[in-house]
Amino acid sequence: MNKTAIITGITGQDGSYLAELLLEKDYKVVGLYRRSSSYHFERISSIVDHPNLTLLEFDLTDPSVILSILKQYEPDEFYNLAAMSHVGTSFHQPSTTFDINTMGVLHILEGIRTTSSATKYYQASTSEMFGKNYSVDKNNNKYQDENTPLIPQSPYAVSKVASHNLVRIYRYAYNIFATSGILFNHESPRRGENFLTRKVTKYIGQLVNNKTSDNLKLGNLQAYRDWGHAKDYVYAMYLMLQQDVPDDFVICTGQTHSVLNFVIKSFESVDLDYKQYVEIDPSLYRPAEVDYLCGRSLKAQKVLGWIPSTSFDDLVSEMIQSDIKVYANV
Ligand code: NAP
Ligand code: F7E
């Protein structure tokens, strides 16, 4: 019998890759998407007509629709990838951020508890939850893992800490299989255009094709991020729900780079000097920043057998080449 999986946020970066992965594994996938006045299935264009994919409209802020979908499908697995996922925006829309990222999770967990208690649940937790905090090893290297205390630095991160704790409580209080993946930044050619990496690679794609004469406006270049490839990370999500017991897992590459380094590498890859094109726009600085993220995923390696397969250089190159192609045809 095919397994059934529900994916929220199927129109997003991770949802689209995960849906492809599960369909390849012969799952029946129920993809939940938010209503929009315009077509927004670009990321799932290759699977939108797949016979094992059902697409249903919903909104994470509406408990009734979540409950009725859970009742109807009683899925084997439920991957909750929908979120207000932009850290900067969460400072401008904190209330919406909580409605979606925290109350939305509560609606799903309550639905599973009351109507579909055998469903395995995956929560999209995040390295942003560590905020300014890190652990230090005996060689004075800074890192974050499952034992690093959470000190969130944005409404987004606080909303995710709250849902992370809800998942933990539903796991222990109600014996629900609820697992959180604490994923560090992961990118791809499908990354939203207002996140740092894609903003840079999109600009270079336009520049190389003579489609822009503007400067690229960026904020803080001094932060460090541990950037991996989204395809590797959705595979980790899948592995987490194949376990016998629920848990929390850090997923990362273990390598960190400054935002400036990402910018330099990207421009260098097309033989350009970033200094001629990048302009600092103070309005893009966040009211509070996360300065340093560098994960350690020893637990995922040991328990899931997961390791990342894409290097930082290959990620930059794939995103740049993809955007050069995209803007050659626009
Ligand atoms: P994304 O590309 O921004 O996708 C988010 C998805 O959520 C979109 O499909 C969006 O729909 C949907 N959504 C937003 N609000 C909704 C609502 N009220 N009701 C229903 N759907 C709604 O994010 P992503 O990069 O794929 O990330 C997936 C998840 O992992 C998110 O929960 C994110 O917070 C978390 N995460 C991401 C990273 C990362 O580096 N990418 C790292 C750690 C954790 P529309 O298409 O309609 O906007
Ligand atoms: O910023 C700096 C910015 O928005 C990265 C989300 O997927 O990963 C993501 O959150 C860094 C920050 O990602 C610009 O200040 C400079 O230091 O690409 P980002 P993020 O904030 O790390 C985590 C793990 C998630 O969970 C989130 O959902 O780059 N930065 N200039 C800029 N960032 C943006 N967006 N735009 C700029 O112009």
Coordinates of N, CA and C in Angstrom, one line a residue, residues 203-311:
Y203 N 20.3 39.0 -9.2 CA 20.9 40.2 -9.7 C 22.0 39.9 -10.7
I204 N 22.8 38.9 -10.3 CA 23.9 38.6 -11.3 C 23.3 38.0 -12.6
G205 N 22.3 37.2 -12.5 CA 21.6 36.7 -13.7 C 21.1 37.9 -14.6
Q206 N 20.6 38.9 -13.9 CA 20.1 40.0 -14.7 C 21.3 40.8 -15.3
L207 N 22.3 41.0 -14.4 CA 23.5 41.8 -14.9 C 24.2 41.2 -16.1
V208 N 24.4 39.9 -16.0 CA 25.1 39.2 -17.0 C 24.3 39.3 -18.4
N209 N 23.0 39.3 -18.3 CA 22.2 39.4 -19.4 C 21.7 40.8 -19.8
N210 N 22.5 41.8 -19.2 CA 22.2 43.2 -19.5 C 20.7 43.6 -19.2
K211 N 20.2 43.0 -18.2 CA 18.7 43.3 -17.8 C 18.6 44.3 -16.7
T212 N 19.8 44.7 -16.1 CA 19.7 45.7 -15.1 C 20.9 46.7 -15.2
S213 N 20.7 47.9 -14.8 CA 21.8 48.9 -14.7 C 21.8 49.5 -13.3
D214 N 21.0 48.9 -12.4 CA 20.9 49.4 -11.0 C 22.0 48.7 -10.2
N215 N 22.3 49.3 -9.0 CA 23.2 48.7 -8.1 C 22.4 47.6 -7.3
L216 N 23.1 46.7 -6.7 CA 22.4 45.7 -5.8 C 22.4 46.3 -4.4
K217 N 21.3 46.5 -3.8 CA 21.2 47.1 -2.5 C 21.1 46.0 -1.4
L218 N 22.1 45.9 -0.5 CA 22.1 44.9 0.6 C 22.2 45.5 1.9
G219 N 21.9 44.7 3.0 CA 22.0 45.2 4.3 C 23.3 44.7 5.0
N220 N 23.2 44.0 6.1 CA 24.4 43.6 6.9 C 25.2 42.5 6.2
L221 N 26.4 42.8 5.9 CA 27.2 41.8 5.2 C 28.1 41.0 6.2
Q222 N 28.0 41.3 7.4 CA 29.0 40.7 8.4 C 28.4 39.5 9.1
A223 N 27.2 39.1 8.9 CA 26.6 37.9 9.6 C 27.2 36.7 8.9
Y224 N 27.2 35.6 9.7 CA 27.7 34.3 9.2 C 26.5 33.3 9.2
R225 N 26.5 32.6 8.1 CA 25.4 31.5 7.9 C 26.1 30.2 7.5
D226 N 25.4 29.1 7.9 CA 25.8 27.7 7.5 C 24.8 27.3 6.4
W227 N 25.2 27.5 5.1 CA 24.3 27.3 4.0 C 24.5 26.0 3.4
G228 N 23.3 25.2 3.2 CA 23.3 24.0 2.5 C 22.3 24.0 1.4
H229 N 22.2 22.8 0.7 CA 21.2 22.7 -0.4 C 19.9 22.2 0.0
A230 N 18.8 22.8 -0.4 CA 17.5 22.4 0.0 C 17.1 20.9 -0.3
K231 N 17.7 20.5 -1.4 CA 17.4 19.1 -1.8 C 17.9 18.1 -0.8
D232 N 19.1 18.3 -0.3 CA 19.7 17.5 0.8 C 18.9 17.6 2.0
Y233 N 18.3 18.7 2.3 CA 17.7 18.9 3.6 C 16.3 18.3 3.6
V234 N 15.6 18.3 2.4 CA 14.3 17.6 2.5 C 14.4 16.1 2.6
Y235 N 15.6 15.6 2.1 CA 15.8 14.2 2.3 C 16.0 13.9 3.8
A236 N 16.6 14.8 4.5 CA 16.7 14.6 6.0 C 15.3 14.6 6.7
M237 N 14.4 15.5 6.2 CA 13.0 15.5 6.7 C 12.4 14.1 6.6
Y238 N 12.5 13.6 5.3 CA 11.9 12.3 5.1 C 12.5 11.2 6.0
L239 N 13.9 11.2 6.2 CA 14.5 10.2 7.1 C 14.0 10.3 8.5
M240 N 13.8 11.6 8.9 CA 13.3 11.8 10.3 C 12.0 11.0 10.6
L241 N 11.1 11.1 9.6 CA 9.8 10.4 9.8 C 9.8 8.9 9.5
Q242 N 11.0 8.4 9.1 CA 11.1 6.9 8.9 C 11.6 6.3 10.2
Q243 N 11.9 7.1 11.2 CA 12.4 6.5 12.5 C 11.3 5.9 13.3
D244 N 11.7 5.1 14.3 CA 10.7 4.5 15.2 C 10.3 5.5 16.4
V245 N 11.2 6.4 16.7 CA 10.9 7.3 17.8 C 11.1 8.8 17.3
P246 N 10.2 9.7 17.8 CA 10.3 11.1 17.4 C 11.4 11.7 18.2
D247 N 12.0 12.8 17.7 CA 13.1 13.5 18.3 C 13.4 14.8 17.7
D248 N 14.4 15.5 18.1 CA 14.8 16.8 17.5 C 16.2 16.5 16.8
F249 N 16.3 17.0 15.6 CA 17.6 16.8 14.8 C 18.1 18.1 14.2
V250 N 19.3 18.5 14.5 CA 20.0 19.6 13.8 C 20.4 19.1 12.4
I251 N 20.1 19.9 11.4 CA 20.6 19.5 10.0 C 21.3 20.7 9.4
C252 N 22.6 20.5 9.1 CA 23.5 21.6 8.7 C 24.6 21.1 7.9
T253 N 25.5 21.9 7.4 CA 26.7 21.5 6.8 C 27.9 21.4 7.7
G254 N 27.9 22.2 8.8 CA 29.1 22.4 9.6 C 30.1 23.4 9.2
Q255 N 29.8 24.0 8.0 CA 30.7 25.1 7.5 C 29.9 26.4 7.6
T256 N 30.7 27.5 7.9 CA 30.0 28.8 7.9 C 30.7 29.8 7.1
H257 N 30.0 30.7 6.5 CA 30.5 31.7 5.6 C 29.8 33.1 5.9
S258 N 30.6 34.1 5.8 CA 29.9 35.4 6.0 C 29.0 35.8 4.7
V259 N 28.1 36.6 5.0 CA 27.3 37.1 3.9 C 28.2 37.7 2.8
L260 N 29.2 38.5 3.3 CA 30.1 39.1 2.3 C 30.8 38.1 1.5
N261 N 31.2 36.9 2.1 CA 31.9 35.9 1.4 C 30.9 35.3 0.3
F262 N 29.6 35.1 0.6 CA 28.7 34.7 -0.4 C 28.7 35.6 -1.6
V263 N 28.6 36.9 -1.2 CA 28.6 38.0 -2.3 C 29.8 37.9 -3.2
I264 N 31.0 37.9 -2.5 CA 32.3 37.9 -3.2 C 32.3 36.7 -4.2
K265 N 32.1 35.5 -3.6 CA 32.1 34.2 -4.4 C 31.2 34.3 -5.6
S266 N 30.0 34.9 -5.4 CA 29.0 34.9 -6.5 C 29.5 35.8 -7.6
F267 N 30.0 37.0 -7.3 CA 30.5 37.9 -8.3 C 31.8 37.3 -9.0
E268 N 32.6 36.7 -8.2 CA 33.9 36.2 -8.7 C 33.6 35.1 -9.7
S269 N 32.5 34.3 -9.5 CA 32.2 33.2 -10.4 C 31.8 33.7 -11.8
V270 N 31.5 35.0 -11.9 CA 31.3 35.5 -13.3 C 32.3 36.6 -13.6
D271 N 33.5 36.5 -12.9 CA 34.6 37.4 -13.2 C 34.3 38.8 -13.0
L272 N 33.5 39.1 -12.0 CA 33.1 40.5 -11.7 C 33.6 40.9 -10.2
D273 N 33.8 42.2 -10.0 CA 34.2 42.6 -8.7 C 32.9 43.2 -8.0
Y274 N 32.5 42.6 -6.9 CA 31.2 43.0 -6.3 C 31.2 44.5 -5.9
K275 N 32.4 45.0 -5.6 CA 32.5 46.4 -5.1 C 31.9 47.4 -6.1
Q276 N 32.0 47.1 -7.4 CA 31.4 48.0 -8.4 C 29.9 47.9 -8.5
Y277 N 29.3 47.0 -7.8 CA 27.8 46.8 -8.0 C 27.0 46.9 -6.7
V278 N 27.7 46.5 -5.6 CA 26.9 46.4 -4.3 C 26.9 47.7 -3.6
E279 N 25.7 48.1 -3.1 CA 25.5 49.3 -2.3 C 24.9 48.9 -1.0
I280 N 25.4 49.5 0.1 CA 24.8 49.2 1.4 C 23.6 50.1 1.6
D281 N 22.4 49.5 1.9 CA 21.2 50.2 2.2 C 20.9 50.0 3.7
P282 N 21.1 51.0 4.5 CA 20.9 50.8 6.0 C 19.4 50.4 6.3
S283 N 18.5 50.7 5.4 CA 17.1 50.3 5.7 C 16.9 48.7 5.7
L284 N 17.9 48.1 5.1 CA 17.8 46.6 5.0 C 18.4 45.9 6.3
Y285 N 19.0 46.7 7.1 CA 19.5 46.1 8.4 C 18.3 45.7 9.2
R286 N 18.4 44.6 10.0 CA 17.3 44.2 10.9 C 17.5 44.9 12.2
P287 N 16.3 45.1 12.9 CA 16.4 45.6 14.3 C 17.3 44.8 15.2
A288 N 17.3 43.5 15.0 CA 18.2 42.6 15.8 C 18.7 41.6 14.8
E289 N 19.9 41.2 14.9 CA 20.5 40.3 13.9 C 21.0 39.0 14.6
V290 N 21.1 38.0 13.9 CA 21.7 36.7 14.3 C 23.1 36.7 13.7
D291 N 24.1 36.8 14.5 CA 25.5 37.1 13.9 C 26.2 35.9 13.4
Y292 N 26.0 34.7 14.1 CA 26.9 33.6 13.8 C 26.1 32.3 13.9
L293 N 26.0 31.6 12.8 CA 25.4 30.3 12.8 C 26.4 29.3 12.1
C294 N 26.6 28.2 12.9 CA 27.5 27.1 12.3 C 27.1 25.8 13.1
G295 N 26.3 25.0 12.4 CA 25.7 23.8 13.1 C 26.7 22.6 13.2
R296 N 26.2 21.7 14.1 CA 26.9 20.4 14.2 C 25.8 19.3 14.1
S297 N 25.9 18.5 13.1 CA 24.8 17.5 12.9 C 25.2 16.1 13.2
L298 N 26.0 15.9 14.3 CA 26.5 14.6 14.6 C 25.4 13.6 14.9
K299 N 24.3 14.1 15.5 CA 23.2 13.2 15.9 C 22.5 12.7 14.6
A300 N 22.3 13.6 13.6 CA 21.7 13.2 12.4 C 22.5 12.2 11.6
Q301 N 23.9 12.4 11.7 CA 24.8 11.5 11.0 C 24.6 10.1 11.6
K302 N 24.6 10.1 13.0 CA 24.6 8.8 13.7 C 23.2 8.1 13.6
V303 N 22.2 8.8 13.8 CA 20.8 8.2 13.9 C 20.2 8.0 12.5
L304 N 20.3 9.1 11.7 CA 19.6 9.0 10.4 C 20.5 8.5 9.3
G305 N 21.8 8.6 9.6 CA 22.8 8.2 8.5 C 22.8 9.4 7.4
W306 N 22.5 10.6 7.9 CA 22.4 11.7 6.9 C 23.7 12.5 6.9
I307 N 24.2 12.8 5.7 CA 25.2 13.9 5.5 C 24.9 14.7 4.3
P308 N 25.3 16.0 4.3 CA 25.0 16.8 3.1 C 25.9 16.4 2.0
S309 N 25.3 16.6 0.7 CA 26.1 16.2 -0.4 C 26.6 17.3 -1.3
T310 N 26.1 18.6 -1.0 CA 26.4 19.7 -1.9 C 27.4 20.7 -1.1
S311 N 28.5 21.0 -1.8 CA 29.4 21.9 -1.1 C 28.9 23.4 -1.3

